[in-house]
Structures are given as structure tokens and as C-alpha cells.
């Protein structure tokens, strides 16, 4: 086949070229009457419908460059679904086999989508006493054990989003840089949930490097404020993908100026308002992020731009109580 040159056209060589460059939308309806202005980065516009496509692409391309991943190789990852879906998109285009190891506590939509994209889904039963639809630290430990076993057995490349510095770099080079450009350097505050901490650390680094007075706030489940140094009352919460009640290895407290605890109820209420009043259909962690941003907007210096992310879409939670019939 002749080499194609699409550079001067509107044609993208593959769906991977559609990752990133997501819109930043002002929430001027639900945040009106507050001194601060809330801006939401719509990450469900990515091909895998979440913010994790960005790290999937960077992790795979960095592994290709370093030789850790060879043509036709096998990729394995522990995932709550979004990273797995991002990896499945990247592996489909690049011809790698993907094994996604996930907890039975994650929603069924996530598993089905992974399978549709050609991944093998390895489901790990939840810890005793766990609640269906909620993934705790105990559940995550079990998924980690199984991922390690399979990585050794198969000699696979483990993407390892919890330790891989490419995770933070992806957000520093893309998400954070885009926020800076889209606000023309006027962003005052970034606020967001922490799972692996890749999103938070990458964006915080990108923004603070450019202007040291940008303030950053981490969102945690109200019942498990471990980063804030609070009392962990209950590790079971509904904010899938975030708040694992452990300090993630990629976390660096020097880049965080404060913490907000958000309850399941608050995250759900705000996700529903976001859908009805702004026409933006996000998941639980999007609700938590916007709830936190609204709180900060209430006490902000007038005109402050407060940025947060819509990490994924409500479509990934249709089997949960987020948007009931
Ligand atoms: C829905 C959702 N929200 C938030 C996060 C947290 O992002 P990070 O792992 O970059 O801290 C994730 C991570 O998987 C996620 O899937």
C-alpha cells in the first residue's frame, strides 16, 4: 500500500489522533451567582469516553520506545475500566493483545466495552463484605495480586498506571498544557479526584510550573479523607476510579494546596444537576469534581477561573443508581 499523507486534509490517520484536545466548558448555569467561574474539561470526548485514553497512549508509546513492549506483544493492566478501555483502544489500533484485570465491583458497561474492543477481561471476585457496585481498597489489593500473577505467567508488559511516571507525564504534557492554553494562562484553581494521582499530579505540575500561584485542591470521598490526614471511616464509596484510601505512589503533597471531602450523595446530586441544567452527562467522579468546584467557587475571589474534569460519561454507569429510571 502506498504511503498516505493526510497532513493537509481533515483526515486523521487513526482514532489515536483523536485523543486529547477536549473542550473546556463554562458551567455558567449551575455555578451562576457564585463569585468564581467553574470550567469543566469534557474528557468523555476521548475515543474510549474517558480521561484515561491520554495515559494509555503515552504508556504504550513510551514502552515501545524503551523496548519494554515488542510488536505483537501482550499488555496487561489492573483497571477500574477506564484505563483498560483506553488501552484497548490503543492496543486495537497498534495490534497488541490486552488483558484487563478488574474487580467484579465495577459496572458491567465497562466490562462489555472492553470485550467489544477485543480485550480479554479477567474478573476478580470482591473481598468478603464488599458491596456490589463499589470497589474498596481491599478489592483493589485482590485485583493487584491477580495482575502480578498473570504478568509473571505470561511475560506480559504491565502498564502499571499506579507506578508508571508516563501516567503523570501524559497529563502534564497534554491535559494540563491544554487547560493553560484554553484559559490563556488565566486559570486560578484546579480541583480534582485522586485515583492513581496521575491526573492531579500532571495537571498540578503543568500549571504550577507556568505560574506558581495557581491553587490545587484534591477531592476525596468524605468517608475516606486519607490524603488530608483525616479519619478513614468507611473505604466503601461510589466514586469509582478514585479515593482508594491509600496514598498513591505517584502522589506528591508538595503540589496540593488543600482538600475537599465529597459524599456519595453530593456527587450524585451534582451529577444529576449537571445533566439536567448543563446537558453534560458525566459519571460519579465528575459529580464529585463539580461539587467540589462549586464549593470553591462560592468563596473565591470574584472572577477566579476554577477548572475541573469530567473524567468519564454517565453512560458507563447506567446499571448503577446514578441515573435511575
Ligand atoms: C472515573 C474516574 N475518575 C477519576 C479517576 C482518577 O484519575 P487518576 O487515576 O488519574 O487519579 C479515574 C481513574 O481511573 C476514573 O476512572
GROMACS .gro file of C-alpha atoms and ligand atoms in nm:
model
  341
    1UNK     CA    1   0.000   0.000   0.000
    2UNK     CA    2   0.135   0.343  -0.092
    3UNK     CA    3   0.234   0.568   0.198
    4UNK     CA    4  -0.052   0.809   0.266
    5UNK     CA    5  -0.003   1.171   0.358
    6UNK     CA    6  -0.316   1.315   0.521
    7UNK     CA    7  -0.141   1.611   0.684
    8UNK     CA    8  -0.303   1.886   0.482
    9UNK     CA    9  -0.652   1.731   0.499
   10UNK     CA   10  -0.909   1.682   0.775
   11UNK     CA   11  -0.840   1.307   0.776
   12UNK     CA   12  -0.687   1.154   1.090
   13UNK     CA   13  -0.462   0.851   1.027
   14UNK     CA   14  -0.627   0.661   1.317
   15UNK     CA   15  -0.860   0.715   1.613
   16UNK     CA   16  -0.548   0.760   1.831
   17UNK     CA   17  -0.503   1.102   1.672
   18UNK     CA   18  -0.841   1.199   1.820
   19UNK     CA   19  -0.716   1.156   2.181
   20UNK     CA   20  -0.695   1.480   2.380
   21UNK     CA   21  -0.773   1.840   2.275
   22UNK     CA   22  -1.105   1.815   2.462
   23UNK     CA   23  -1.340   2.112   2.508
   24UNK     CA   24  -1.336   2.330   2.819
   25UNK     CA   25  -1.694   2.434   2.900
   26UNK     CA   26  -1.813   2.708   3.138
   27UNK     CA   27  -2.078   2.587   3.386
   28UNK     CA   28  -2.246   2.928   3.390
   29UNK     CA   29  -2.589   2.783   3.464
   30UNK     CA   30  -2.532   2.571   3.776
   31UNK     CA   31  -2.250   2.795   3.901
   32UNK     CA   32  -2.427   3.126   3.844
   33UNK     CA   33  -2.444   3.371   4.135
   34UNK     CA   34  -2.110   3.246   4.266
   35UNK     CA   35  -1.805   3.477   4.256
   36UNK     CA   36  -1.582   3.210   4.095
   37UNK     CA   37  -1.640   3.071   3.742
   38UNK     CA   38  -1.636   2.689   3.703
   39UNK     CA   39  -1.487   2.541   3.383
   40UNK     CA   40  -1.525   2.170   3.303
   41UNK     CA   41  -1.288   1.979   3.073
   42UNK     CA   42  -1.501   1.725   2.888
   43UNK     CA   43  -1.284   1.413   2.888
   44UNK     CA   44  -1.563   1.184   2.770
   45UNK     CA   45  -1.495   1.328   2.423
   46UNK     CA   46  -1.197   1.092   2.404
   47UNK     CA   47  -1.240   0.775   2.190
   48UNK     CA   48  -1.266   0.548   2.499
   49UNK     CA   49  -1.501   0.804   2.661
   50UNK     CA   50  -1.265   0.889   2.949
   51UNK     CA   51  -0.960   1.087   3.057
   52UNK     CA   52  -0.758   0.764   3.066
   53UNK     CA   53  -0.707   0.743   2.688
   54UNK     CA   54  -0.436   1.004   2.730
   55UNK     CA   55  -0.227   0.790   2.965
   56UNK     CA   56  -0.295   0.471   2.770
   57UNK     CA   57  -0.140   0.622   2.457
   58UNK     CA   58   0.161   0.767   2.642
   59UNK     CA   59   0.230   0.447   2.843
   60UNK     CA   60   0.221   0.229   2.529
   61UNK     CA   61   0.431   0.466   2.318
   62UNK     CA   62   0.689   0.510   2.596
   63UNK     CA   63   0.709   0.127   2.634
   64UNK     CA   64   0.757   0.090   2.259
   65UNK     CA   65   1.039   0.346   2.264
   66UNK     CA   66   1.213   0.182   2.563
   67UNK     CA   67   1.181  -0.167   2.414
   68UNK     CA   68   0.963  -0.299   2.701
   69UNK     CA   69   0.687  -0.370   2.451
   70UNK     CA   70   0.767  -0.556   2.129
   71UNK     CA   71   0.549  -0.581   1.815
   72UNK     CA   72   0.260  -0.824   1.870
   73UNK     CA   73   0.326  -0.832   2.248
   74UNK     CA   74   0.079  -0.870   2.536
   75UNK     CA   75  -0.021  -0.578   2.757
   76UNK     CA   76  -0.177  -0.634   3.099
   77UNK     CA   77  -0.332  -0.387   3.341
   78UNK     CA   78  -0.523  -0.360   3.663
   79UNK     CA   79  -0.813  -0.129   3.584
   80UNK     CA   80  -1.143   0.003   3.710
   81UNK     CA   81  -1.241   0.007   3.343
   82UNK     CA   82  -1.137   0.343   3.208
   83UNK     CA   83  -0.764   0.277   3.177
   84UNK     CA   84  -0.844  -0.065   3.038
   85UNK     CA   85  -1.075   0.087   2.778
   86UNK     CA   86  -0.810   0.342   2.679
   87UNK     CA   87  -0.552   0.065   2.650
   88UNK     CA   88  -0.799  -0.146   2.450
   89UNK     CA   89  -0.842   0.139   2.200
   90UNK     CA   90  -0.464   0.184   2.168
   91UNK     CA   91  -0.392  -0.193   2.153
   92UNK     CA   92  -0.662  -0.246   1.888
   93UNK     CA   93  -0.503   0.012   1.658
   94UNK     CA   94  -0.144  -0.096   1.727
   95UNK     CA   95  -0.204  -0.473   1.720
   96UNK     CA   96  -0.125  -0.571   2.081
   97UNK     CA   97  -0.317  -0.827   2.287
   98UNK     CA   98  -0.465  -0.677   2.607
   99UNK     CA   99  -0.563  -0.847   2.931
  100UNK     CA  100  -0.767  -0.620   3.160
  101UNK     CA  101  -0.784  -0.736   3.521
  102UNK     CA  102  -1.075  -0.579   3.709
  103UNK     CA  103  -1.292  -0.618   4.016
  104UNK     CA  104  -1.642  -0.764   3.991
  105UNK     CA  105  -1.747  -0.446   4.177
  106UNK     CA  106  -1.701  -0.230   3.866
  107UNK     CA  107  -2.000  -0.162   3.647
  108UNK     CA  108  -2.098  -0.411   3.378
  109UNK     CA  109  -2.089  -0.150   3.097
  110UNK     CA  110  -1.714  -0.120   3.148
  111UNK     CA  111  -1.653  -0.493   3.109
  112UNK     CA  112  -1.869  -0.522   2.799
  113UNK     CA  113  -1.695  -0.232   2.631
  114UNK     CA  114  -1.352  -0.383   2.698
  115UNK     CA  115  -1.460  -0.713   2.548
  116UNK     CA  116  -1.607  -0.535   2.245
  117UNK     CA  117  -1.272  -0.365   2.185
  118UNK     CA  118  -1.102  -0.704   2.178
  119UNK     CA  119  -0.958  -0.721   2.532
  120UNK     CA  120  -0.963  -1.033   2.748
  121UNK     CA  121  -1.134  -0.936   3.074
  122UNK     CA  122  -1.013  -1.115   3.388
  123UNK     CA  123  -1.269  -1.059   3.666
  124UNK     CA  124  -1.159  -1.080   4.028
  125UNK     CA  125  -1.424  -1.157   4.295
  126UNK     CA  126  -1.471  -0.887   4.563
  127UNK     CA  127  -1.343  -0.913   4.921
  128UNK     CA  128  -1.578  -1.056   5.186
  129UNK     CA  129  -1.835  -0.796   5.299
  130UNK     CA  130  -1.790  -0.578   4.989
  131UNK     CA  131  -2.088  -0.407   4.829
  132UNK     CA  132  -2.166  -0.468   4.468
  133UNK     CA  133  -2.100  -0.156   4.255
  134UNK     CA  134  -1.838  -0.024   4.499
  135UNK     CA  135  -1.469  -0.104   4.479
  136UNK     CA  136  -1.272  -0.072   4.804
  137UNK     CA  137  -0.902  -0.082   4.888
  138UNK     CA  138  -0.944  -0.449   4.987
  139UNK     CA  139  -1.093  -0.529   4.646
  140UNK     CA  140  -0.812  -0.343   4.472
  141UNK     CA  141  -0.547  -0.543   4.665
  142UNK     CA  142  -0.702  -0.866   4.534
  143UNK     CA  143  -0.700  -0.734   4.174
  144UNK     CA  144  -0.335  -0.633   4.216
  145UNK     CA  145  -0.236  -0.984   4.331
  146UNK     CA  146  -0.404  -1.142   4.030
  147UNK     CA  147  -0.243  -0.893   3.790
  148UNK     CA  148   0.103  -0.974   3.927
  149UNK     CA  149   0.043  -1.350   3.891
  150UNK     CA  150  -0.071  -1.314   3.530
  151UNK     CA  151   0.213  -1.075   3.437
  152UNK     CA  152   0.469  -1.330   3.558
  153UNK     CA  153   0.290  -1.627   3.398
  154UNK     CA  154   0.260  -1.461   3.056
  155UNK     CA  155   0.575  -1.246   3.047
  156UNK     CA  156   0.348  -0.954   2.959
  157UNK     CA  157   0.413  -0.578   2.973
  158UNK     CA  158   0.226  -0.440   3.275
  159UNK     CA  159   0.116  -0.083   3.208
  160UNK     CA  160   0.124  -0.024   3.587
  161UNK     CA  161  -0.062   0.304   3.599
  162UNK     CA  162  -0.014   0.334   3.977
  163UNK     CA  163   0.368   0.349   3.944
  164UNK     CA  164   0.438   0.444   3.583
  165UNK     CA  165   0.568   0.804   3.553
  166UNK     CA  166   0.427   0.816   3.196
  167UNK     CA  167   0.085   0.847   3.366
  168UNK     CA  168   0.175   1.183   3.525
  169UNK     CA  169   0.370   1.298   3.216
  170UNK     CA  170   0.071   1.235   2.986
  171UNK     CA  171  -0.137   1.480   3.188
  172UNK     CA  172   0.146   1.729   3.233
  173UNK     CA  173   0.214   1.739   2.858
  174UNK     CA  174  -0.148   1.725   2.737
  175UNK     CA  175  -0.433   1.784   2.987
  176UNK     CA  176  -0.251   2.046   3.194
  177UNK     CA  177  -0.097   2.220   2.892
  178UNK     CA  178  -0.440   2.234   2.723
  179UNK     CA  179  -0.601   2.389   3.034
  180UNK     CA  180  -0.330   2.656   3.037
  181UNK     CA  181  -0.379   2.735   2.669
  182UNK     CA  182  -0.761   2.723   2.676
  183UNK     CA  183  -0.773   2.970   2.967
  184UNK     CA  184  -0.494   3.180   2.812
  185UNK     CA  185  -0.296   3.134   3.133
  186UNK     CA  186  -0.578   3.276   3.348
  187UNK     CA  187  -0.664   2.954   3.537
  188UNK     CA  188  -0.663   3.028   3.910
  189UNK     CA  189  -0.761   2.693   4.064
  190UNK     CA  190  -0.756   2.327   3.965
  191UNK     CA  191  -0.960   2.075   4.164
  192UNK     CA  192  -0.991   1.700   4.106
  193UNK     CA  193  -1.029   1.346   4.240
  194UNK     CA  194  -0.730   1.121   4.301
  195UNK     CA  195  -0.712   0.757   4.196
  196UNK     CA  196  -0.360   0.684   4.074
  197UNK     CA  197  -0.295   1.061   4.116
  198UNK     CA  198  -0.178   1.081   3.753
  199UNK     CA  199  -0.440   1.337   3.654
  200UNK     CA  200  -0.395   1.552   3.963
  201UNK     CA  201  -0.015   1.548   3.968
  202UNK     CA  202   0.024   1.601   3.593
  203UNK     CA  203  -0.216   1.896   3.578
  204UNK     CA  204  -0.079   2.047   3.901
  205UNK     CA  205   0.276   2.022   3.771
  206UNK     CA  206   0.189   2.173   3.433
  207UNK     CA  207   0.004   2.468   3.588
  208UNK     CA  208   0.232   2.545   3.883
  209UNK     CA  209   0.538   2.527   3.658
  210UNK     CA  210   0.385   2.802   3.445
  211UNK     CA  211   0.252   3.013   3.734
  212UNK     CA  212   0.336   2.920   4.093
  213UNK     CA  213   0.026   3.090   4.241
  214UNK     CA  214  -0.223   2.852   4.072
  215UNK     CA  215  -0.401   2.674   4.360
  216UNK     CA  216  -0.471   2.298   4.351
  217UNK     CA  217  -0.726   2.104   4.560
  218UNK     CA  218  -0.768   1.726   4.584
  219UNK     CA  219  -1.118   1.575   4.610
  220UNK     CA  220  -1.163   1.274   4.837
  221UNK     CA  221  -1.461   1.065   4.944
  222UNK     CA  222  -1.590   1.230   5.265
  223UNK     CA  223  -1.571   0.892   5.443
  224UNK     CA  224  -1.206   0.825   5.348
  225UNK     CA  225  -1.001   1.150   5.356
  226UNK     CA  226  -0.664   0.977   5.371
  227UNK     CA  227  -0.463   1.240   5.177
  228UNK     CA  228  -0.600   1.514   5.401
  229UNK     CA  229  -0.479   1.311   5.702
  230UNK     CA  230  -0.836   1.262   5.824
  231UNK     CA  231  -1.006   0.959   5.980
  232UNK     CA  232  -1.097   0.680   5.737
  233UNK     CA  233  -1.449   0.586   5.849
  234UNK     CA  234  -1.552   0.374   5.551
  235UNK     CA  235  -1.350   0.277   5.242
  236UNK     CA  236  -1.667   0.179   5.056
  237UNK     CA  237  -1.795   0.466   4.844
  238UNK     CA  238  -1.942   0.515   4.497
  239UNK     CA  239  -1.676   0.734   4.337
  240UNK     CA  240  -1.542   0.458   4.109
  241UNK     CA  241  -1.187   0.510   3.988
  242UNK     CA  242  -1.088   0.741   4.273
  243UNK     CA  243  -1.044   0.751   4.652
  244UNK     CA  244  -0.880   0.415   4.722
  245UNK     CA  245  -0.799   0.509   5.085
  246UNK     CA  246  -0.427   0.471   5.032
  247UNK     CA  247  -0.164   0.727   4.942
  248UNK     CA  248  -0.086   0.652   4.575
  249UNK     CA  249   0.286   0.608   4.490
  250UNK     CA  250   0.268   0.892   4.234
  251UNK     CA  251   0.127   1.138   4.493
  252UNK     CA  252   0.347   1.433   4.592
  253UNK     CA  253   0.186   1.652   4.862
  254UNK     CA  254   0.406   1.948   4.760
  255UNK     CA  255   0.174   2.003   4.461
  256UNK     CA  256  -0.151   2.012   4.663
  257UNK     CA  257  -0.278   2.322   4.844
  258UNK     CA  258  -0.587   2.174   5.009
  259UNK     CA  259  -0.851   1.902   5.026
  260UNK     CA  260  -1.228   1.870   4.993
  261UNK     CA  261  -1.433   1.573   5.113
  262UNK     CA  262  -1.739   1.492   4.900
  263UNK     CA  263  -2.009   1.242   4.999
  264UNK     CA  264  -2.169   0.994   4.757
  265UNK     CA  265  -2.498   1.184   4.793
  266UNK     CA  266  -2.339   1.516   4.697
  267UNK     CA  267  -2.156   1.363   4.398
  268UNK     CA  268  -2.481   1.205   4.274
  269UNK     CA  269  -2.690   1.518   4.324
  270UNK     CA  270  -2.442   1.733   4.132
  271UNK     CA  271  -2.401   1.474   3.850
  272UNK     CA  272  -2.782   1.481   3.807
  273UNK     CA  273  -2.793   1.862   3.808
  274UNK     CA  274  -2.507   1.871   3.558
  275UNK     CA  275  -2.709   1.653   3.322
  276UNK     CA  276  -3.038   1.845   3.361
  277UNK     CA  277  -2.908   2.201   3.380
  278UNK     CA  278  -2.592   2.193   3.166
  279UNK     CA  279  -2.667   1.899   2.933
  280UNK     CA  280  -2.343   1.730   3.043
  281UNK     CA  281  -2.375   1.358   3.116
  282UNK     CA  282  -2.086   1.261   3.347
  283UNK     CA  283  -2.017   0.980   3.594
  284UNK     CA  284  -1.982   0.973   3.975
  285UNK     CA  285  -1.633   1.125   3.988
  286UNK     CA  286  -1.743   1.404   3.753
  287UNK     CA  287  -2.022   1.480   4.002
  288UNK     CA  288  -1.769   1.483   4.288
  289UNK     CA  289  -1.535   1.711   4.092
  290UNK     CA  290  -1.806   1.962   4.005
  291UNK     CA  291  -1.946   1.953   4.360
  292UNK     CA  292  -1.601   2.047   4.489
  293UNK     CA  293  -1.554   2.316   4.223
  294UNK     CA  294  -1.892   2.470   4.313
  295UNK     CA  295  -1.790   2.485   4.678
  296UNK     CA  296  -1.464   2.661   4.591
  297UNK     CA  297  -1.649   2.897   4.355
  298UNK     CA  298  -1.872   3.014   4.643
  299UNK     CA  299  -1.581   3.160   4.839
  300UNK     CA  300  -1.344   3.251   4.552
  301UNK     CA  301  -1.214   3.596   4.471
  302UNK     CA  302  -1.460   3.728   4.207
  303UNK     CA  303  -1.368   3.622   3.854
  304UNK     CA  304  -1.141   3.331   3.960
  305UNK     CA  305  -1.136   3.053   3.698
  306UNK     CA  306  -1.181   2.714   3.867
  307UNK     CA  307  -1.106   2.417   3.640
  308UNK     CA  308  -1.205   2.055   3.691
  309UNK     CA  309  -1.253   1.747   3.472
  310UNK     CA  310  -1.548   1.537   3.353
  311UNK     CA  311  -1.348   1.213   3.379
  312UNK     CA  312  -1.597   0.990   3.203
  313UNK     CA  313  -1.955   0.959   3.086
  314UNK     CA  314  -2.277   0.871   3.266
  315UNK     CA  315  -2.328   0.602   3.000
  316UNK     CA  316  -2.069   0.396   3.191
  317UNK     CA  317  -2.297   0.389   3.497
  318UNK     CA  318  -2.639   0.310   3.355
  319UNK     CA  319  -2.657  -0.009   3.563
  320UNK     CA  320  -2.597   0.186   3.888
  321UNK     CA  321  -2.824   0.419   4.088
  322UNK     CA  322  -2.661   0.733   3.943
  323UNK     CA  323  -2.936   0.795   3.688
  324UNK     CA  324  -3.234   0.574   3.790
  325UNK     CA  325  -3.529   0.501   3.561
  326LIG     C1  326  -1.392   0.777   3.657
  326LIG     C2  327  -1.258   0.810   3.710
  326LIG     N1  328  -1.244   0.920   3.782
  326LIG     C3  329  -1.125   0.955   3.835
  326LIG     C4  330  -1.014   0.881   3.816
  326LIG     C5  331  -0.885   0.923   3.882
  326LIG     O1  332  -0.784   0.955   3.796
  326LIG     P1  333  -0.633   0.929   3.833
  326LIG     O2  334  -0.610   0.781   3.831
  326LIG     O3  335  -0.554   0.998   3.728
  326LIG     O4  336  -0.602   0.984   3.969
  326LIG     C6  337  -1.027   0.766   3.742
  326LIG     C7  338  -0.916   0.676   3.724
  326LIG     O5  339  -0.928   0.566   3.671
  326LIG     C8  340  -1.150   0.729   3.688
  326LIG     O6  341  -1.167   0.616   3.615
   0.00000   0.00000   0.00000
